[in-house]
Coordinates of C-alpha atoms in Angstrom, one line a residue:
M1 CA 66.1 94.1 108.3
R2 CA 69.9 93.1 108.2
N3 CA 69.0 89.4 108.5
F4 CA 66.3 89.7 105.9
F5 CA 68.7 91.0 103.3
K6 CA 71.3 88.4 104.2
Q7 CA 68.8 85.5 104.0
T8 CA 67.2 86.9 100.8
F9 CA 70.6 87.1 99.1
A10 CA 71.6 83.7 100.2
S11 CA 68.4 82.2 99.0
L12 CA 68.7 84.0 95.7
L13 CA 72.2 82.8 95.2
G14 CA 71.3 79.3 96.0
T15 CA 68.4 79.4 93.6
V16 CA 70.6 80.7 90.8
L17 CA 73.3 78.0 91.4
G18 CA 70.6 75.3 91.6
L19 CA 69.1 76.4 88.3
M20 CA 72.5 76.2 86.8
I21 CA 73.1 72.7 87.9
F22 CA 69.6 71.4 87.1
F23 CA 69.2 72.9 83.6
G24 CA 72.9 72.6 82.8
I25 CA 73.1 76.4 82.0
S26 CA 76.6 77.4 81.2
T27 CA 78.6 79.9 83.2
T28 CA 78.8 82.1 80.2
G29 CA 75.0 82.0 80.0
I30 CA 74.5 83.0 83.6
L31 CA 77.2 85.9 83.2
L32 CA 75.3 87.1 80.0
L33 CA 72.1 87.0 82.1
L34 CA 73.6 89.0 84.8
F35 CA 75.1 91.4 82.3
A36 CA 71.6 92.0 80.7
V37 CA 70.3 92.8 84.2
T38 CA 73.0 95.2 85.2
S39 CA 73.1 96.9 81.8
S40 CA 69.4 97.5 81.7
R41 CA 69.8 100.7 83.5
D42 CA 72.0 103.8 82.8
T43 CA 74.9 103.8 85.3
T44 CA 77.1 106.4 83.6
P45 CA 78.5 108.6 86.5
Q46 CA 77.3 112.2 86.5
V47 CA 79.5 114.9 87.6
Q48 CA 78.2 118.2 88.9
D49 CA 80.0 121.6 89.2
K50 CA 81.9 122.1 92.4
S51 CA 82.3 118.4 93.3
V52 CA 84.8 116.7 95.5
V53 CA 86.3 113.4 94.5
V54 CA 86.2 111.0 97.5
F55 CA 89.2 108.7 97.7
D56 CA 88.4 105.8 100.1
L57 CA 91.9 104.8 101.3
S58 CA 90.6 101.3 102.3
M59 CA 90.5 100.5 98.6
N60 CA 92.8 97.7 97.4
I61 CA 95.2 99.1 94.8
T62 CA 97.1 96.7 92.5
D63 CA 99.3 96.9 89.5
R64 CA 97.4 94.8 87.1
P65 CA 93.7 94.8 86.2
P66 CA 91.8 91.8 87.8
S67 CA 90.9 88.9 85.6
S68 CA 87.3 87.9 85.0
G69 CA 87.7 84.9 87.3
E70 CA 89.0 87.1 90.1
L71 CA 86.3 89.6 89.6
L72 CA 83.6 87.0 89.8
Q73 CA 85.0 85.4 92.9
T74 CA 85.3 88.9 94.5
A75 CA 81.7 89.6 93.7
L76 CA 80.5 86.3 95.2
S77 CA 82.7 86.5 98.3
G78 CA 82.5 90.1 99.1
A79 CA 86.2 90.2 99.9
E80 CA 88.2 93.3 98.5
S81 CA 85.1 94.6 97.0
Q82 CA 86.8 97.9 96.1
R83 CA 89.7 97.6 93.8
M84 CA 91.5 99.9 91.3
T85 CA 94.7 99.7 89.4
L86 CA 97.5 102.0 90.3
R87 CA 97.5 103.5 86.8
S88 CA 93.7 104.1 86.9
V89 CA 94.2 105.9 90.3
L90 CA 96.9 108.1 88.9
D91 CA 94.9 108.8 85.6
T92 CA 91.8 109.6 87.6
V93 CA 93.6 112.0 90.0
E94 CA 95.2 113.8 86.9
K95 CA 91.7 113.9 85.3
A96 CA 90.4 115.6 88.5
R97 CA 93.2 118.1 88.4
L98 CA 92.2 119.2 84.9
D99 CA 88.4 119.0 85.3
P100 CA 87.0 122.5 86.2
R101 CA 83.9 120.7 87.8
I102 CA 86.2 119.3 90.5
V103 CA 87.3 121.6 93.4
G104 CA 89.0 119.1 95.7
I105 CA 89.8 115.5 96.8
Y106 CA 88.7 114.1 100.1
L107 CA 91.1 111.4 101.5
D108 CA 88.9 109.2 103.6
A109 CA 91.0 107.3 106.1
S110 CA 88.1 106.5 108.5
R111 CA 88.4 102.7 108.0
T112 CA 90.9 100.8 110.0
T113 CA 92.1 98.8 107.0
S114 CA 93.0 102.0 105.0
V115 CA 96.0 101.4 102.7
G116 CA 97.1 98.5 104.8
S117 CA 98.5 96.4 102.0
T118 CA 99.5 99.1 99.6
G119 CA 103.3 99.2 99.2
F120 CA 105.3 102.4 99.8
A121 CA 106.4 102.6 96.2
S122 CA 102.8 102.7 95.0
L123 CA 101.9 105.2 97.9
M124 CA 104.7 107.4 96.7
E125 CA 103.4 107.6 93.2
I126 CA 99.9 108.3 94.3
R127 CA 101.2 111.0 96.7
Q128 CA 103.1 112.7 93.9
A129 CA 99.8 112.8 91.9
L130 CA 98.0 114.3 94.8
E131 CA 100.8 117.0 95.3
K132 CA 100.4 117.9 91.6
F133 CA 96.6 118.2 92.1
R134 CA 97.2 120.4 95.2
E135 CA 99.6 122.6 93.4
S136 CA 96.9 123.4 90.8
G137 CA 95.1 125.3 93.5
K138 CA 92.5 122.7 94.4
K139 CA 92.0 121.4 97.9
V140 CA 93.0 118.1 99.4
V141 CA 91.3 117.3 102.8
A142 CA 92.1 114.2 104.8
Y143 CA 90.2 112.6 107.7
G144 CA 91.0 109.6 109.8
V145 CA 90.1 107.8 113.0
G146 CA 93.6 106.3 113.4
L147 CA 96.6 107.1 111.3
N148 CA 99.7 104.8 111.0
E149 CA 102.8 105.3 108.9
R150 CA 101.3 104.2 105.6
Q151 CA 98.1 106.2 106.0
Y152 CA 100.0 109.3 107.2
Y153 CA 102.5 109.0 104.3
L154 CA 99.6 109.6 102.0
T155 CA 97.4 111.9 104.0
S156 CA 100.2 114.2 105.0
V157 CA 100.1 115.7 101.6
A158 CA 96.7 117.3 102.3
D159 CA 96.0 121.0 102.9
T160 CA 94.1 119.9 106.0
V161 CA 94.6 116.8 108.0
V162 CA 91.8 116.0 110.5
L163 CA 91.8 113.4 113.2
N164 CA 88.9 112.2 115.2
P165 CA 88.8 113.4 118.9
V166 CA 88.9 109.8 120.1
G167 CA 91.4 108.6 117.5
L168 CA 95.1 108.2 117.7
M169 CA 98.2 108.6 115.5
Q170 CA 100.9 106.1 115.4
V171 CA 104.6 107.0 114.5
K172 CA 106.7 104.0 115.5
G173 CA 109.0 103.4 112.5
L174 CA 109.2 100.3 110.4
S175 CA 110.0 96.7 111.1
S176 CA 110.2 93.3 109.5
Q177 CA 109.3 90.2 111.5
P178 CA 109.7 87.0 109.4
L179 CA 108.5 83.6 110.6
F180 CA 111.0 80.9 111.2
L181 CA 109.9 77.3 110.8
A182 CA 113.1 75.2 111.5
E183 CA 112.0 74.0 115.0
A184 CA 108.5 73.2 113.8
F185 CA 109.9 71.1 110.9
D186 CA 112.3 69.4 113.3
K187 CA 109.4 68.7 115.8
F188 CA 107.2 67.1 113.1
G189 CA 110.0 65.1 111.6
I190 CA 110.3 67.0 108.3
G191 CA 113.9 67.1 107.1
V192 CA 115.1 70.3 105.3
Q193 CA 118.4 70.6 103.3
T194 CA 119.3 73.7 101.3
V195 CA 121.7 74.8 98.6
R196 CA 122.3 78.5 97.7
A197 CA 124.5 81.0 96.0
G198 CA 124.9 84.3 97.6
K199 CA 125.8 85.0 101.2
F200 CA 122.8 87.4 101.6
K201 CA 120.3 85.0 100.1
G202 CA 117.9 84.8 103.0
G203 CA 115.1 82.9 101.1
V204 CA 116.1 79.7 102.8
E205 CA 116.6 81.0 106.3
P206 CA 113.0 80.5 107.6
F207 CA 113.4 76.7 107.0
I208 CA 116.8 76.1 108.6
L209 CA 117.3 78.8 111.2
K210 CA 115.6 80.1 114.4
E211 CA 116.5 83.7 113.6
M212 CA 118.1 85.9 110.9
S213 CA 121.7 85.4 110.0
S214 CA 123.9 88.4 110.6
E215 CA 124.2 89.0 106.7
N216 CA 120.3 88.9 106.3
R217 CA 119.9 91.1 109.4
Q218 CA 122.3 93.6 107.9
Q219 CA 120.6 93.9 104.6
I220 CA 117.1 94.1 106.0
Q221 CA 118.2 96.8 108.5
Q222 CA 119.7 98.9 105.7
L223 CA 116.6 98.4 103.6
L224 CA 114.3 99.5 106.4
E225 CA 116.5 102.5 107.2
D226 CA 116.3 103.6 103.5
V227 CA 112.5 103.3 103.4
W228 CA 112.2 105.0 106.9
G229 CA 114.5 107.7 105.8
N230 CA 112.3 108.4 102.7
W231 CA 109.2 108.5 105.0
R232 CA 110.7 111.0 107.3
T233 CA 112.1 113.2 104.6
T234 CA 108.8 113.2 102.5
V235 CA 106.5 113.8 105.6
S236 CA 108.7 116.5 107.1
S237 CA 108.7 118.4 103.8
S238 CA 104.9 118.5 103.8
R239 CA 104.3 119.3 107.4
K240 CA 107.3 121.5 108.0
I241 CA 108.7 119.3 110.7
T242 CA 112.3 118.1 110.8
P243 CA 113.1 114.5 110.2
E244 CA 114.8 114.5 113.6
Q245 CA 111.6 115.5 115.3
L246 CA 109.8 112.6 113.6
Q247 CA 112.5 110.2 114.8
A248 CA 112.2 111.5 118.3
I249 CA 108.5 110.8 118.2
A250 CA 109.1 107.3 117.0
D251 CA 111.7 106.7 119.6
N252 CA 109.8 108.1 122.6
Q253 CA 106.1 108.4 122.0
V254 CA 105.0 106.0 119.3
I255 CA 101.3 106.7 119.9
L256 CA 100.0 110.3 120.0
S257 CA 96.6 111.5 121.0
P258 CA 94.8 113.9 118.6
D259 CA 95.7 116.9 120.7
E260 CA 99.3 115.8 120.9
A261 CA 99.4 115.3 117.1
K262 CA 98.1 118.8 116.5
T263 CA 100.4 120.4 119.0
R264 CA 103.4 118.8 117.2
G265 CA 102.1 119.9 113.8
L266 CA 101.4 116.5 112.4
I267 CA 97.6 117.3 112.0
D268 CA 95.6 120.5 111.5
Q269 CA 92.3 119.9 113.2
V270 CA 90.7 117.6 115.8
A271 CA 87.1 117.1 114.7
Y272 CA 84.3 114.6 114.1
Q273 CA 83.5 113.5 110.5
D274 CA 80.2 115.4 110.5
E275 CA 82.2 118.5 111.1
V276 CA 84.5 117.7 108.2
V277 CA 81.4 117.2 106.0
T278 CA 80.2 120.7 107.0
E279 CA 83.5 122.2 105.9
L280 CA 83.3 120.3 102.6
K281 CA 79.7 121.6 102.1
E282 CA 81.2 125.1 102.2
L283 CA 84.0 124.2 99.7
T284 CA 81.4 122.8 97.3
E285 CA 78.8 125.5 98.0
S286 CA 76.3 122.6 98.8
N287 CA 73.1 123.3 100.5
P288 CA 73.8 123.5 104.2
T289 CA 70.7 121.4 105.1
A290 CA 71.8 118.6 102.6
R291 CA 72.8 115.3 103.9
T292 CA 76.3 115.5 102.5
F293 CA 78.5 117.6 100.2
Q294 CA 78.5 117.4 96.4
Q295 CA 80.7 114.4 95.7
I296 CA 81.7 111.4 93.4
N297 CA 83.8 108.6 94.6
L298 CA 87.1 107.8 92.8
R299 CA 86.0 104.6 91.3
N300 CA 82.9 106.1 89.7
Y301 CA 84.8 109.2 88.6
A302 CA 87.3 106.9 86.9
Q303 CA 84.5 105.8 84.5
V304 CA 84.0 109.5 83.4
S305 CA 85.4 110.3 80.0
G306 CA 88.4 112.5 80.2
R307 CA 88.9 112.9 76.4
T308 CA 88.0 116.6 76.4
L309 CA 90.5 117.1 79.1
G310 CA 93.3 115.5 77.1
V311 CA 93.7 112.7 79.6
E312 CA 92.4 109.9 77.2
R313 CA 94.2 109.2 74.0
N314 CA 93.1 107.6 70.7
S315 CA 95.9 106.7 68.4
P316 CA 96.9 103.7 66.2
N317 CA 100.3 103.8 67.9
K318 CA 100.3 101.7 71.1
I319 CA 102.5 101.4 74.0
A320 CA 102.0 98.1 75.6
V321 CA 102.0 98.0 79.4
V322 CA 102.7 94.4 80.7
Y323 CA 101.9 93.8 84.2
A324 CA 104.1 91.2 85.9
E325 CA 102.7 90.9 89.4
G326 CA 103.0 88.0 91.7
E327 CA 105.1 84.9 92.0
I328 CA 107.1 83.8 89.0
V329 CA 106.1 80.2 88.3
D330 CA 106.9 77.6 85.6
G331 CA 104.1 77.0 83.0
R332 CA 101.1 79.1 82.4
G333 CA 100.4 80.0 86.1
E334 CA 97.2 81.1 87.7
D335 CA 95.6 84.5 88.4
G336 CA 98.0 86.5 90.5
Q337 CA 101.0 84.7 89.2
I338 CA 103.6 85.3 86.5
G339 CA 103.6 82.2 84.3
G340 CA 106.7 81.8 82.3
D341 CA 105.0 80.3 79.3
R342 CA 101.9 82.8 79.4
F343 CA 104.2 85.8 79.6
A344 CA 106.4 84.4 76.8
R345 CA 103.4 84.3 74.5
V346 CA 102.4 87.8 75.6
F347 CA 105.7 89.2 74.5
N348 CA 105.7 87.1 71.3
Q349 CA 102.4 88.6 70.4
I350 CA 103.7 92.1 71.2
R351 CA 106.7 91.6 68.9
Q352 CA 104.4 90.7 66.0
D353 CA 102.0 93.6 66.5
D354 CA 103.4 96.4 64.3
N355 CA 101.0 98.9 66.0
I356 CA 102.8 98.5 69.3
K357 CA 105.9 100.8 69.2
A358 CA 107.2 100.4 72.7
V359 CA 106.7 98.2 75.8
V360 CA 106.6 99.2 79.6
L361 CA 107.1 96.1 81.7
R362 CA 105.7 96.8 85.1
I363 CA 107.1 94.4 87.7
N364 CA 105.8 93.8 91.2
S365 CA 107.3 90.4 92.1
P366 CA 109.5 88.8 94.8
G367 CA 110.7 86.4 92.1
G368 CA 110.2 82.5 92.0
S369 CA 111.2 79.9 89.5
A370 CA 114.6 80.4 87.9
T371 CA 113.6 78.5 84.8
A372 CA 110.5 80.7 84.3
S373 CA 112.6 83.9 84.9
E374 CA 114.9 82.9 82.1
V375 CA 112.1 82.1 79.7
I376 CA 110.6 85.6 80.2
H377 CA 114.0 87.3 80.1
R378 CA 114.7 85.7 76.7
E379 CA 111.4 87.0 75.3
V380 CA 112.1 90.5 76.8
K381 CA 115.5 90.5 75.1
L382 CA 114.0 89.5 71.7
T383 CA 111.4 92.2 72.0
R384 CA 114.0 94.8 72.8
E385 CA 115.8 94.0 69.6
L386 CA 112.7 95.3 67.8
K387 CA 111.2 97.9 69.9
P388 CA 112.1 99.9 73.2
V389 CA 111.3 97.9 76.4
V390 CA 111.3 100.1 79.6
V391 CA 110.9 98.5 83.0
S392 CA 108.9 100.2 85.8
M393 CA 109.5 98.6 89.3
G394 CA 106.7 98.6 91.7
N395 CA 106.9 97.9 95.4
V396 CA 109.0 94.8 94.9
A397 CA 111.0 93.7 91.9
A398 CA 113.7 91.4 93.3
S399 CA 115.5 88.2 92.6
G400 CA 113.5 86.6 89.7
G401 CA 111.8 90.0 89.4
Y402 CA 115.2 91.6 88.7
W403 CA 116.2 88.8 86.4
I404 CA 113.4 89.6 83.9
A405 CA 114.1 93.4 84.2
S406 CA 117.8 93.2 83.6
D407 CA 117.8 93.2 79.8
S408 CA 115.7 96.3 79.1
N409 CA 116.5 99.8 77.6
R410 CA 115.9 101.6 81.0
I411 CA 114.8 100.7 84.6
F412 CA 112.7 103.0 86.6
A413 CA 112.2 102.3 90.3
E414 CA 110.8 104.4 93.2
S415 CA 113.2 105.2 96.2
T416 CA 111.3 102.6 98.4
T417 CA 111.2 99.8 95.8
V418 CA 112.7 96.6 97.0
T419 CA 115.0 95.1 94.4
G420 CA 118.2 93.4 93.7
S421 CA 118.5 90.0 95.6
I422 CA 120.6 88.5 92.8
G423 CA 121.0 85.1 94.2
V424 CA 119.8 81.5 93.8
F425 CA 118.7 78.7 96.2
G426 CA 117.1 75.2 96.3
I427 CA 115.2 73.6 99.1
L428 CA 115.1 69.8 99.6
F429 CA 112.5 68.4 101.8
N430 CA 112.3 64.8 103.1
G431 CA 109.9 63.0 105.4
Q432 CA 112.1 60.2 106.7
Q433 CA 111.7 60.9 110.4
L434 CA 108.1 61.8 110.1
A435 CA 107.3 58.6 108.3
N436 CA 109.5 56.4 110.6
D437 CA 107.9 57.8 113.7
N438 CA 104.5 56.6 112.4
G439 CA 105.6 53.1 111.3
I440 CA 106.3 53.9 107.6
T441 CA 109.5 52.8 105.9
W442 CA 110.9 52.6 102.4
D443 CA 113.1 50.3 100.5
T444 CA 114.9 51.0 97.1
V445 CA 115.9 49.1 94.0
K446 CA 117.9 51.1 91.4
T447 CA 120.0 50.8 88.3
A448 CA 122.4 53.7 89.0
R449 CA 124.0 55.3 92.0
Y450 CA 121.8 58.4 91.9
A451 CA 118.6 57.0 90.4
D452 CA 116.7 57.8 93.6
T453 CA 118.2 61.2 94.2
E454 CA 114.8 63.0 93.9
T455 CA 113.2 60.9 96.6
V456 CA 111.7 62.5 99.7
A457 CA 112.2 59.2 101.7
R458 CA 115.5 60.2 103.0
P459 CA 118.0 63.1 103.3
K460 CA 120.4 63.8 100.4
T461 CA 123.8 62.4 100.8
P462 CA 126.9 64.8 100.6
P463 CA 127.6 63.7 97.0
E464 CA 124.0 64.5 96.0
L465 CA 124.2 67.8 97.7
E466 CA 127.3 68.6 95.7
I467 CA 125.3 67.8 92.5
Y468 CA 122.6 70.1 93.6
Q469 CA 125.1 72.8 94.5
R470 CA 126.7 72.7 91.1
S471 CA 123.3 73.3 89.5
V472 CA 122.7 76.2 91.8
N473 CA 126.1 77.7 91.1
R474 CA 125.5 77.3 87.3
I475 CA 122.2 79.1 87.5
Y476 CA 123.7 81.8 89.7
D477 CA 126.5 82.4 87.2
T478 CA 123.8 82.7 84.5
F479 CA 121.9 85.2 86.6
L480 CA 125.2 87.2 87.1
D481 CA 125.9 87.1 83.3
R482 CA 122.4 88.4 82.5
V483 CA 123.0 91.4 84.8
V484 CA 126.5 92.0 83.3
Q485 CA 125.3 91.9 79.7
G486 CA 121.9 93.7 80.3
R487 CA 123.2 96.5 82.5
K488 CA 126.6 96.8 80.9
L489 CA 128.4 96.6 84.3
P490 CA 131.8 94.9 85.0
A491 CA 131.6 91.4 86.1
P492 CA 133.5 91.9 89.4
K493 CA 131.2 94.8 90.4
V494 CA 128.1 92.6 89.7
A495 CA 129.5 89.7 91.7
D496 CA 130.0 92.1 94.6
I497 CA 126.6 93.7 94.6
A498 CA 124.9 90.4 94.0
Q499 CA 125.2 87.7 96.7
G500 CA 121.5 87.7 97.1
R501 CA 121.5 91.1 98.7
V502 CA 118.3 93.3 98.7
W503 CA 118.5 97.0 98.0
S504 CA 116.2 99.9 98.1
G505 CA 115.5 101.6 94.7
M506 CA 117.6 104.6 96.0
A507 CA 120.6 102.5 96.8
A508 CA 120.1 100.4 93.5
K509 CA 120.4 103.5 91.5
E510 CA 123.7 104.4 93.2
I511 CA 125.2 101.0 92.3
G512 CA 123.8 100.9 88.8
L513 CA 121.0 98.4 89.1
V514 CA 118.5 101.1 88.4
D515 CA 118.7 104.0 86.0
E516 CA 116.2 106.5 87.2
I517 CA 114.0 107.1 90.3
G518 CA 110.4 107.4 89.0
G519 CA 107.1 105.6 88.8
L520 CA 104.9 104.0 86.1
Q521 CA 104.0 107.3 84.6
A522 CA 107.6 108.3 84.2
A523 CA 108.4 105.0 82.5
I524 CA 105.5 105.4 80.1
A525 CA 106.7 108.9 79.2
Y526 CA 110.2 107.6 78.6
A527 CA 108.8 104.8 76.3
A528 CA 107.0 107.3 74.2
Q529 CA 110.1 109.4 73.9
A530 CA 112.3 106.4 73.1
A531 CA 109.8 105.4 70.3
E532 CA 109.7 109.0 69.0
L533 CA 105.9 109.0 69.4
E534 CA 105.6 112.6 71.0
N535 CA 101.9 112.7 72.1
D536 CA 100.6 110.4 69.4
W537 CA 100.2 107.2 71.3
Q538 CA 97.7 105.1 73.3
L539 CA 98.2 102.5 76.0
Q540 CA 97.3 98.8 75.6
E541 CA 97.5 96.6 78.7
Y542 CA 98.5 93.0 79.0
P543 CA 97.5 90.4 80.0
R544 CA 94.3 91.5 78.3
V545 CA 90.7 91.2 79.4
S546 CA 88.1 91.2 76.6
T547 CA 85.9 94.3 76.1
L548 CA 82.8 92.2 77.0
E549 CA 84.3 91.0 80.2
E550 CA 85.5 94.4 81.2
R551 CA 82.0 95.9 80.5
F552 CA 80.1 93.2 82.3
F553 CA 82.4 92.6 85.4
G554 CA 83.2 96.3 85.9
R555 CA 79.4 96.8 86.3
A556 CA 78.4 93.4 87.9
V557 CA 81.0 93.6 90.6
Q558 CA 79.7 96.9 91.8
E559 CA 76.2 95.7 91.8
I560 CA 76.9 92.5 93.8
S561 CA 79.4 94.1 96.1
T562 CA 76.8 96.7 97.1
I563 CA 74.4 93.9 97.9
L564 CA 77.0 92.2 100.0
Q565 CA 77.9 95.4 101.9
I566 CA 74.2 95.9 102.7
S567 CA 73.7 92.3 103.7
G568 CA 76.7 92.3 105.9
L569 CA 78.3 89.4 104.0
A570 CA 81.4 91.4 103.0
A571 CA 84.7 90.3 104.7
Q572 CA 85.6 91.9 107.9
P573 CA 89.1 93.0 109.0
S574 CA 91.1 90.2 110.7
H575 CA 92.4 90.1 114.2
P576 CA 96.2 90.7 114.5
L577 CA 96.6 87.1 115.6
M578 CA 94.6 85.9 112.6
A579 CA 97.0 88.0 110.5
E580 CA 100.0 86.0 111.8
L581 CA 98.2 82.8 111.0
E582 CA 97.3 84.1 107.5
K583 CA 101.0 84.9 107.1
L584 CA 101.8 81.3 107.9
Q585 CA 99.1 80.0 105.6
Q586 CA 100.5 82.1 102.8
Q587 CA 104.0 80.7 103.3
M588 CA 102.7 77.2 103.1
M589 CA 100.8 78.0 99.9
I590 CA 103.9 79.4 98.4
I591 CA 105.8 76.2 99.2
Q592 CA 102.9 74.3 97.6
K593 CA 103.2 76.2 94.3
M594 CA 107.0 76.1 94.0
N595 CA 107.2 74.3 90.6
D596 CA 110.5 75.0 89.0
P597 CA 111.4 71.7 87.1
H598 CA 114.9 71.8 88.5
G599 CA 113.9 72.9 92.0
I600 CA 116.0 76.1 91.8
Y601 CA 114.6 79.5 92.7
T602 CA 115.5 83.2 92.6
R603 CA 113.2 84.6 95.2
L604 CA 113.0 86.8 98.3
P605 CA 112.4 85.3 101.7
F606 CA 108.9 83.9 101.6
N607 CA 107.4 86.0 104.3
F608 CA 109.4 89.2 103.8
R609 CA 107.2 92.2 104.7
L610 CA 107.6 95.7 106.0
D611 CA 105.3 96.7 108.9

């Protein structure tokens, strides 16, 4: 039967694509055809009394809504078939808190990929929403087969945490393990020269060193300790365990059996999923002989109107939420990137819209092009002159991500946000040795001494490196000035806390780079207050997706993803070794997309990640 579905779907997809090519049917026509099919039946979710909202923690949670192109690609590939925005998750949990038909939330961490890529700042905001839900008197139940730090950070908020009898729990602390490519480049004959400003600016280190510099190691160690300290404090407050006990487990045990986890108070029950289902049947007063309990999954419940509960608003006064997520690049940029020109047009449009009374700039970016960062910064500054602009920092808002945040009315960040990294660098590649080893040479004719300075045929000379260093220093001074002017901080202090150093949100608040510890919802509330809107406002998201696209893709993706799951074509979790290879591939792709016109970047290290 499984092969039948797979072959049938592949045949159907091939037939449709063949018809498109043969008859010249446009993509729009095909999409409208699919929309007509998927909209032919009523898919409005129904909520029954005493229901539990099922929150599948393997869901991909992002800041910005997916574009139409991303949704179509997701539907056809089956990868990341479940996706919600952070704001949608938060609004949906709040709606469940107020809905008398909802009696609880079930955190399903049974899949091994649960919350694997969701950053701690996003998890913190979701956790706070779940705490508020629980404080209302409704139940939160969590079940997992294996719980690591990310999963447990979220599930530890539950009234009851259940672990499968053959499962395990991992408490090992946090680490960062960047790749270093210097010897590989040397082996293959690829020359690398760098120029940078800021002694902590580790963005260039993977290309010129075999290991972290002492400065880079120092800043990453402090960042890890800040995030890990927050993890221990947060978990201990929910589980009535001291941070010192959690540290002892990480230092001495690392992996706990279900019985050990229960003995130490980390979980409440050791049970199978069917036993958890039985308990949820009792909570929902479901028929004991029914297959499962009365439920609705989070994505479906998000589509249920919350207007009668006061969650949804309808007002002519708008608060624009601009999602700046991904690499900052010059030009328009692609899906998943922050294109300088595209975001400049977004802010220009917002300034001219009198219905928009305030702006929340949500940043989740490691930075990128210095030129594009300055283009966006200018538009943010011009917008701030007309209406309040509040920044909400997500998991990462560093380097170029901080550049575009610096001139706002107020900056919000979570304690675990990675921010700062006020520094600049340039990377200069050359292929002289690689070419010469394979019998390729160059010759040059020029009309001025530096006419061929941009060549990749040879390394840069010391005078040429001085020219590039002057450019980097100039951009660095500009970056410092933007922070001095935007944050109203003394220049010597900014010069001291800059140097390319990364900070946690908690540390950034202490040194003045951040105003308040809080998430997206807190930033929105502050924007409404700054614009004196009280409760008379409605959110409007940018970059925008048309209503037709939202209606079509929101439904079509669910339909096609379901087919892919049944047919077995959906993407499977990768092997740990493959994850390392994917990390390398991502790094190469980032290098390929580096497009600053002057070759100068304000960015975190390319493969920076907390594990």
